[in-house]
């Protein structure tokens, strides 16, 4: 069966760098996505990795290692507004060609 | 701006009283999804459509139904809401599906928070 694991909570200070890890287990892996969700808000797409390596978008970067079934989201120069939940999500043959399976989410708290 | 719109934002219903949630999109995307999200949990997929091709998740209760009368609109009907159905209901779209980014980048509406009394 499929599974995704990510830490439930991460705490960091403003200006710091934080890494949120995600390990997955599935068959026929397509790619790994990351979504951000503020309390009471809707998930917002951040990134998608289908190939090994690092993708950078501003202060956020996402990494994938297909051989290790592992990825991470890197947030740099943390700001208070980055306090939110972050979900990794997998698409694969096992989940179905047109569906995402979300991890349980990591709640990031950024402190002054 | 192109977007995903959900109405109402907040819905209160009584136990067993049918309720319909609506979603519209101006993105002209082929795929539409309905998710249920409970507090501090991941979004759980209920249904999705590719155009009018309907796909029901195996564990979606029969109490939940969906309609997509055209590309722009999608409805979620809860025939007899129970207390356990209180949640945020999220509508999302994507341009396509599959292994490419367009299948994995989903655009979410603001959600409808359902309260069951």
PDB file of N, CA, C and O in Angstrom, chain A residues 1-6 22-35 47-49 64 66 69-71 87-104, chain B residues 35 45 98-99 103-104 106:
ATOM      1  N   UNK A   1       0.822  -1.210   0.000  1.00  0.00           N
ATOM      2  CA  UNK A   1       0.000   0.000   0.000  1.00  0.00           C
ATOM      3  C   UNK A   1       0.840   1.235   0.000  1.00  0.00           C
ATOM      4  O   UNK A   1       2.055   1.203   0.153  1.00  0.00           O
ATOM      5  N   UNK A   2       0.180   2.361  -0.163  1.00  0.00           N
ATOM      6  CA  UNK A   2       0.889   3.635  -0.228  1.00  0.00           C
ATOM      7  C   UNK A   2       1.015   4.245   1.148  1.00  0.00           C
ATOM      8  O   UNK A   2       0.140   4.064   1.997  1.00  0.00           O
ATOM      9  N   UNK A   3       2.081   5.000   1.342  1.00  0.00           N
ATOM     10  CA  UNK A   3       2.205   5.771   2.569  1.00  0.00           C
ATOM     11  C   UNK A   3       3.116   6.967   2.332  1.00  0.00           C
ATOM     12  O   UNK A   3       3.980   6.938   1.458  1.00  0.00           O
ATOM     13  N   UNK A   4       2.862   8.020   3.073  1.00  0.00           N
ATOM     14  CA  UNK A   4       3.733   9.192   3.084  1.00  0.00           C
ATOM     15  C   UNK A   4       3.981   9.546   4.535  1.00  0.00           C
ATOM     16  O   UNK A   4       3.058   9.504   5.355  1.00  0.00           O
ATOM     17  N   UNK A   5       5.217   9.908   4.840  1.00  0.00           N
ATOM     18  CA  UNK A   5       5.555  10.312   6.191  1.00  0.00           C
ATOM     19  C   UNK A   5       6.234  11.673   6.173  1.00  0.00           C
ATOM     20  O   UNK A   5       7.173  11.902   5.397  1.00  0.00           O
ATOM     21  N   UNK A   6       5.765  12.545   7.010  1.00  0.00           N
ATOM     22  CA  UNK A   6       6.386  13.846   7.198  1.00  0.00           C
ATOM     23  C   UNK A   6       6.225  14.212   8.658  1.00  0.00           C
ATOM     24  O   UNK A   6       5.283  13.737   9.315  1.00  0.00           O
ATOM     25  N   UNK A  22       9.936  14.467   3.552  1.00  0.00           N
ATOM     26  CA  UNK A  22       8.803  13.616   3.190  1.00  0.00           C
ATOM     27  C   UNK A  22       9.351  12.316   2.600  1.00  0.00           C
ATOM     28  O   UNK A  22      10.142  12.349   1.650  1.00  0.00           O
ATOM     29  N   UNK A  23       8.992  11.213   3.190  1.00  0.00           N
ATOM     30  CA  UNK A  23       9.330   9.913   2.602  1.00  0.00           C
ATOM     31  C   UNK A  23       8.043   9.246   2.153  1.00  0.00           C
ATOM     32  O   UNK A  23       6.990   9.416   2.787  1.00  0.00           O
ATOM     33  N   UNK A  24       8.130   8.527   1.082  1.00  0.00           N
ATOM     34  CA  UNK A  24       6.918   7.948   0.513  1.00  0.00           C
ATOM     35  C   UNK A  24       7.158   6.500   0.116  1.00  0.00           C
ATOM     36  O   UNK A  24       8.291   6.069  -0.095  1.00  0.00           O
ATOM     37  N   UNK A  25       6.068   5.796   0.045  1.00  0.00           N
ATOM     38  CA  UNK A  25       6.100   4.412  -0.434  1.00  0.00           C
ATOM     39  C   UNK A  25       4.924   4.232  -1.369  1.00  0.00           C
ATOM     40  O   UNK A  25       3.774   4.430  -0.981  1.00  0.00           O
ATOM     41  N   UNK A  26       5.218   3.917  -2.614  1.00  0.00           N
ATOM     42  CA  UNK A  26       4.181   3.705  -3.604  1.00  0.00           C
ATOM     43  C   UNK A  26       4.797   2.974  -4.780  1.00  0.00           C
ATOM     44  O   UNK A  26       6.021   2.874  -4.890  1.00  0.00           O
ATOM     45  N   UNK A  27       3.977   2.490  -5.675  1.00  0.00           N
ATOM     46  CA  UNK A  27       4.495   1.849  -6.884  1.00  0.00           C
ATOM     47  C   UNK A  27       4.094   2.678  -8.098  1.00  0.00           C
ATOM     48  O   UNK A  27       3.022   3.285  -8.116  1.00  0.00           O
ATOM     49  N   UNK A  28       4.971   2.704  -9.084  1.00  0.00           N
ATOM     50  CA  UNK A  28       4.694   3.486 -10.278  1.00  0.00           C
ATOM     51  C   UNK A  28       4.704   4.975  -9.999  1.00  0.00           C
ATOM     52  O   UNK A  28       3.833   5.709 -10.457  1.00  0.00           O
ATOM     53  N   UNK A  29       5.715   5.427  -9.282  1.00  0.00           N
ATOM     54  CA  UNK A  29       5.803   6.829  -8.842  1.00  0.00           C
ATOM     55  C   UNK A  29       5.896   7.764 -10.050  1.00  0.00           C
ATOM     56  O   UNK A  29       6.669   7.526 -10.986  1.00  0.00           O
ATOM     57  N   UNK A  30       5.113   8.854  -9.994  1.00  0.00           N
ATOM     58  CA  UNK A  30       5.191   9.890 -11.019  1.00  0.00           C
ATOM     59  C   UNK A  30       5.945  11.104 -10.495  1.00  0.00           C
ATOM     60  O   UNK A  30       6.874  11.597 -11.119  1.00  0.00           O
ATOM     61  N   UNK A  31       5.485  11.639  -9.358  1.00  0.00           N
ATOM     62  CA  UNK A  31       6.101  12.857  -8.851  1.00  0.00           C
ATOM     63  C   UNK A  31       5.619  13.236  -7.480  1.00  0.00           C
ATOM     64  O   UNK A  31       4.676  12.659  -6.932  1.00  0.00           O
ATOM     65  N   UNK A  32       6.326  14.213  -6.903  1.00  0.00           N
ATOM     66  CA  UNK A  32       6.049  14.692  -5.547  1.00  0.00           C
ATOM     67  C   UNK A  32       5.744  16.178  -5.605  1.00  0.00           C
ATOM     68  O   UNK A  32       6.498  16.955  -6.187  1.00  0.00           O
ATOM     69  N   UNK A  33       4.628  16.541  -5.007  1.00  0.00           N
ATOM     70  CA  UNK A  33       4.211  17.947  -4.948  1.00  0.00           C
ATOM     71  C   UNK A  33       4.243  18.437  -3.516  1.00  0.00           C
ATOM     72  O   UNK A  33       4.177  17.642  -2.571  1.00  0.00           O
ATOM     73  N   UNK A  34       4.296  19.761  -3.371  1.00  0.00           N
ATOM     74  CA  UNK A  34       4.191  20.389  -2.065  1.00  0.00           C
ATOM     75  C   UNK A  34       3.104  21.463  -2.112  1.00  0.00           C
ATOM     76  O   UNK A  34       3.025  22.225  -3.092  1.00  0.00           O
ATOM     77  N   UNK A  35       2.316  21.507  -1.048  1.00  0.00           N
ATOM     78  CA  UNK A  35       1.252  22.491  -0.917  1.00  0.00           C
ATOM     79  C   UNK A  35       1.375  23.180   0.435  1.00  0.00           C
ATOM     80  O   UNK A  35       1.762  22.563   1.432  1.00  0.00           O
ATOM     81  N   UNK A  47       5.194  23.459  -5.433  1.00  0.00           N
ATOM     82  CA  UNK A  47       6.205  22.901  -6.322  1.00  0.00           C
ATOM     83  C   UNK A  47       5.838  21.485  -6.722  1.00  0.00           C
ATOM     84  O   UNK A  47       5.019  20.831  -6.072  1.00  0.00           O
ATOM     85  N   UNK A  48       6.498  21.030  -7.794  1.00  0.00           N
ATOM     86  CA  UNK A  48       6.329  19.661  -8.267  1.00  0.00           C
ATOM     87  C   UNK A  48       7.672  19.153  -8.770  1.00  0.00           C
ATOM     88  O   UNK A  48       8.328  19.823  -9.568  1.00  0.00           O
ATOM     89  N   UNK A  49       8.080  17.988  -8.273  1.00  0.00           N
ATOM     90  CA  UNK A  49       9.313  17.343  -8.729  1.00  0.00           C
ATOM     91  C   UNK A  49       8.984  15.972  -9.304  1.00  0.00           C
ATOM     92  O   UNK A  49       8.398  15.143  -8.606  1.00  0.00           O
ATOM     93  N   UNK A  64      14.063  16.145  -4.723  1.00  0.00           N
ATOM     94  CA  UNK A  64      13.560  14.780  -4.861  1.00  0.00           C
ATOM     95  C   UNK A  64      14.714  13.822  -5.130  1.00  0.00           C
ATOM     96  O   UNK A  64      15.605  14.118  -5.941  1.00  0.00           O
ATOM     97  N   UNK A  66      14.442   9.962  -6.221  1.00  0.00           N
ATOM     98  CA  UNK A  66      13.547   8.847  -6.554  1.00  0.00           C
ATOM     99  C   UNK A  66      14.111   7.532  -6.012  1.00  0.00           C
ATOM    100  O   UNK A  66      13.360   6.674  -5.548  1.00  0.00           O
ATOM    101  N   UNK A  69      13.198   7.376  -2.432  1.00  0.00           N
ATOM    102  CA  UNK A  69      11.775   7.646  -2.148  1.00  0.00           C
ATOM    103  C   UNK A  69      11.658   8.755  -1.106  1.00  0.00           C
ATOM    104  O   UNK A  69      10.925   8.633  -0.103  1.00  0.00           O
ATOM    105  N   UNK A  70      12.315   9.839  -1.386  1.00  0.00           N
ATOM    106  CA  UNK A  70      12.482  10.896  -0.385  1.00  0.00           C
ATOM    107  C   UNK A  70      12.503  12.255  -1.076  1.00  0.00           C
ATOM    108  O   UNK A  70      13.058  12.417  -2.173  1.00  0.00           O
ATOM    109  N   UNK A  71      11.893  13.210  -0.411  1.00  0.00           N
ATOM    110  CA  UNK A  71      11.969  14.573  -0.882  1.00  0.00           C
ATOM    111  C   UNK A  71      11.924  15.525   0.288  1.00  0.00           C
ATOM    112  O   UNK A  71      11.644  15.125   1.434  1.00  0.00           O
ATOM    113  N   UNK A  87       1.996  20.294   3.105  1.00  0.00           N
ATOM    114  CA  UNK A  87       1.653  18.925   2.745  1.00  0.00           C
ATOM    115  C   UNK A  87       2.503  18.466   1.569  1.00  0.00           C
ATOM    116  O   UNK A  87       2.600  19.181   0.553  1.00  0.00           O
ATOM    117  N   UNK A  88       3.099  17.297   1.685  1.00  0.00           N
ATOM    118  CA  UNK A  88       3.644  16.665   0.498  1.00  0.00           C
ATOM    119  C   UNK A  88       2.561  15.769  -0.088  1.00  0.00           C
ATOM    120  O   UNK A  88       1.657  15.306   0.632  1.00  0.00           O
ATOM    121  N   UNK A  89       2.605  15.558  -1.390  1.00  0.00           N
ATOM    122  CA  UNK A  89       1.578  14.769  -2.070  1.00  0.00           C
ATOM    123  C   UNK A  89       2.230  14.004  -3.208  1.00  0.00           C
ATOM    124  O   UNK A  89       3.078  14.539  -3.921  1.00  0.00           O
ATOM    125  N   UNK A  90       1.817  12.780  -3.357  1.00  0.00           N
ATOM    126  CA  UNK A  90       2.391  11.885  -4.357  1.00  0.00           C
ATOM    127  C   UNK A  90       1.364  11.567  -5.430  1.00  0.00           C
ATOM    128  O   UNK A  90       0.188  11.368  -5.126  1.00  0.00           O
ATOM    129  N   UNK A  91       1.824  11.529  -6.669  1.00  0.00           N
ATOM    130  CA  UNK A  91       1.013  10.963  -7.739  1.00  0.00           C
ATOM    131  C   UNK A  91       1.737   9.728  -8.262  1.00  0.00           C
ATOM    132  O   UNK A  91       2.971   9.714  -8.342  1.00  0.00           O
ATOM    133  N   UNK A  92       0.987   8.708  -8.586  1.00  0.00           N
ATOM    134  CA  UNK A  92       1.594   7.442  -8.972  1.00  0.00           C
ATOM    135  C   UNK A  92       0.580   6.588  -9.706  1.00  0.00           C
ATOM    136  O   UNK A  92      -0.621   6.862  -9.677  1.00  0.00           O
ATOM    137  N   UNK A  93       1.092   5.534 -10.330  1.00  0.00           N
ATOM    138  CA  UNK A  93       0.181   4.556 -10.935  1.00  0.00           C
ATOM    139  C   UNK A  93      -0.706   3.939  -9.876  1.00  0.00           C
ATOM    140  O   UNK A  93      -1.882   3.691 -10.111  1.00  0.00           O
ATOM    141  N   UNK A  94      -0.141   3.674  -8.717  1.00  0.00           N
ATOM    142  CA  UNK A  94      -0.898   3.013  -7.651  1.00  0.00           C
ATOM    143  C   UNK A  94      -2.072   3.880  -7.176  1.00  0.00           C
ATOM    144  O   UNK A  94      -3.152   3.367  -6.908  1.00  0.00           O
ATOM    145  N   UNK A  95      -1.839   5.196  -7.093  1.00  0.00           N
ATOM    146  CA  UNK A  95      -2.928   6.055  -6.613  1.00  0.00           C
ATOM    147  C   UNK A  95      -3.932   6.330  -7.715  1.00  0.00           C
ATOM    148  O   UNK A  95      -5.071   6.676  -7.446  1.00  0.00           O
ATOM    149  N   UNK A  96      -3.503   6.149  -8.949  1.00  0.00           N
ATOM    150  CA  UNK A  96      -4.391   6.479 -10.069  1.00  0.00           C
ATOM    151  C   UNK A  96      -3.822   7.644 -10.835  1.00  0.00           C
ATOM    152  O   UNK A  96      -3.283   8.570 -10.252  1.00  0.00           O
ATOM    153  N   UNK A  97      -3.980   7.615 -12.122  1.00  0.00           N
ATOM    154  CA  UNK A  97      -3.291   8.547 -13.020  1.00  0.00           C
ATOM    155  C   UNK A  97      -3.641   9.997 -12.754  1.00  0.00           C
ATOM    156  O   UNK A  97      -2.932  10.897 -13.149  1.00  0.00           O
ATOM    157  N   UNK A  98      -4.710  10.228 -12.084  1.00  0.00           N
ATOM    158  CA  UNK A  98      -5.236  11.574 -11.968  1.00  0.00           C
ATOM    159  C   UNK A  98      -5.499  12.000 -10.543  1.00  0.00           C
ATOM    160  O   UNK A  98      -6.335  12.849 -10.299  1.00  0.00           O
ATOM    161  N   UNK A  99      -4.801  11.408  -9.576  1.00  0.00           N
ATOM    162  CA  UNK A  99      -5.071  11.737  -8.189  1.00  0.00           C
ATOM    163  C   UNK A  99      -3.792  12.012  -7.424  1.00  0.00           C
ATOM    164  O   UNK A  99      -2.735  11.464  -7.731  1.00  0.00           O
ATOM    165  N   UNK A 100      -3.931  12.864  -6.417  1.00  0.00           N
ATOM    166  CA  UNK A 100      -2.854  13.083  -5.462  1.00  0.00           C
ATOM    167  C   UNK A 100      -3.205  12.406  -4.147  1.00  0.00           C
ATOM    168  O   UNK A 100      -4.352  12.433  -3.717  1.00  0.00           O
ATOM    169  N   UNK A 101      -2.198  11.815  -3.530  1.00  0.00           N
ATOM    170  CA  UNK A 101      -2.344  11.310  -2.171  1.00  0.00           C
ATOM    171  C   UNK A 101      -1.531  12.226  -1.277  1.00  0.00           C
ATOM    172  O   UNK A 101      -0.318  12.356  -1.465  1.00  0.00           O
ATOM    173  N   UNK A 102      -2.209  12.832  -0.322  1.00  0.00           N
ATOM    174  CA  UNK A 102      -1.560  13.814   0.540  1.00  0.00           C
ATOM    175  C   UNK A 102      -1.001  13.164   1.802  1.00  0.00           C
ATOM    176  O   UNK A 102      -1.612  12.248   2.370  1.00  0.00           O
ATOM    177  N   UNK A 103       0.148  13.662   2.247  1.00  0.00           N
ATOM    178  CA  UNK A 103       0.636  13.318   3.565  1.00  0.00           C
ATOM    179  C   UNK A 103      -0.191  14.022   4.628  1.00  0.00           C
ATOM    180  O   UNK A 103      -1.048  14.852   4.323  1.00  0.00           O
ATOM    181  N   UNK A 104       0.084  13.697   5.875  1.00  0.00           N
ATOM    182  CA  UNK A 104      -0.719  14.230   6.986  1.00  0.00           C
ATOM    183  C   UNK A 104      -0.435  15.696   7.272  1.00  0.00           C
ATOM    184  O   UNK A 104      -1.193  16.340   7.994  1.00  0.00           O
TER     185      UNK A 104
ATOM    186  N   UNK B  35     -12.778  17.496  -2.267  1.00  0.00           N
ATOM    187  CA  UNK B  35     -12.066  16.961  -1.120  1.00  0.00           C
ATOM    188  C   UNK B  35     -12.845  17.278   0.149  1.00  0.00           C
ATOM    189  O   UNK B  35     -13.505  18.316   0.251  1.00  0.00           O
ATOM    190  N   UNK B  45      -9.715  12.904  -0.849  1.00  0.00           N
ATOM    191  CA  UNK B  45     -10.445  12.976  -2.110  1.00  0.00           C
ATOM    192  C   UNK B  45     -11.752  12.189  -2.035  1.00  0.00           C
ATOM    193  O   UNK B  45     -11.766  11.031  -1.604  1.00  0.00           O
ATOM    194  N   UNK B  98      -2.088  13.189 -14.604  1.00  0.00           N
ATOM    195  CA  UNK B  98      -1.000  12.303 -14.955  1.00  0.00           C
ATOM    196  C   UNK B  98       0.310  12.733 -14.378  1.00  0.00           C
ATOM    197  O   UNK B  98       0.372  13.385 -13.343  1.00  0.00           O
ATOM    198  N   UNK B  99       1.359  12.362 -15.064  1.00  0.00           N
ATOM    199  CA  UNK B  99       2.690  12.530 -14.525  1.00  0.00           C
ATOM    200  C   UNK B  99       3.254  13.924 -14.754  1.00  0.00           C
ATOM    201  O   UNK B  99       4.248  14.286 -14.136  1.00  0.00           O
ATOM    202  N   UNK B 103      -0.961  17.947 -14.227  1.00  0.00           N
ATOM    203  CA  UNK B 103      -1.827  17.032 -13.510  1.00  0.00           C
ATOM    204  C   UNK B 103      -1.642  17.101 -12.007  1.00  0.00           C
ATOM    205  O   UNK B 103      -2.472  16.624 -11.244  1.00  0.00           O
ATOM    206  N   UNK B 104      -0.537  17.676 -11.583  1.00  0.00           N
ATOM    207  CA  UNK B 104      -0.215  17.718 -10.163  1.00  0.00           C
ATOM    208  C   UNK B 104      -0.393  19.097  -9.544  1.00  0.00           C
ATOM    209  O   UNK B 104      -0.446  19.217  -8.325  1.00  0.00           O
ATOM    210  N   UNK B 106      -2.769  21.574  -8.601  1.00  0.00           N
ATOM    211  CA  UNK B 106      -4.196  21.735  -8.405  1.00  0.00           C
ATOM    212  C   UNK B 106      -4.474  23.123  -7.832  1.00  0.00           C
ATOM    213  O   UNK B 106      -3.727  23.631  -6.999  1.00  0.00           O
TER     214      UNK B 106
END
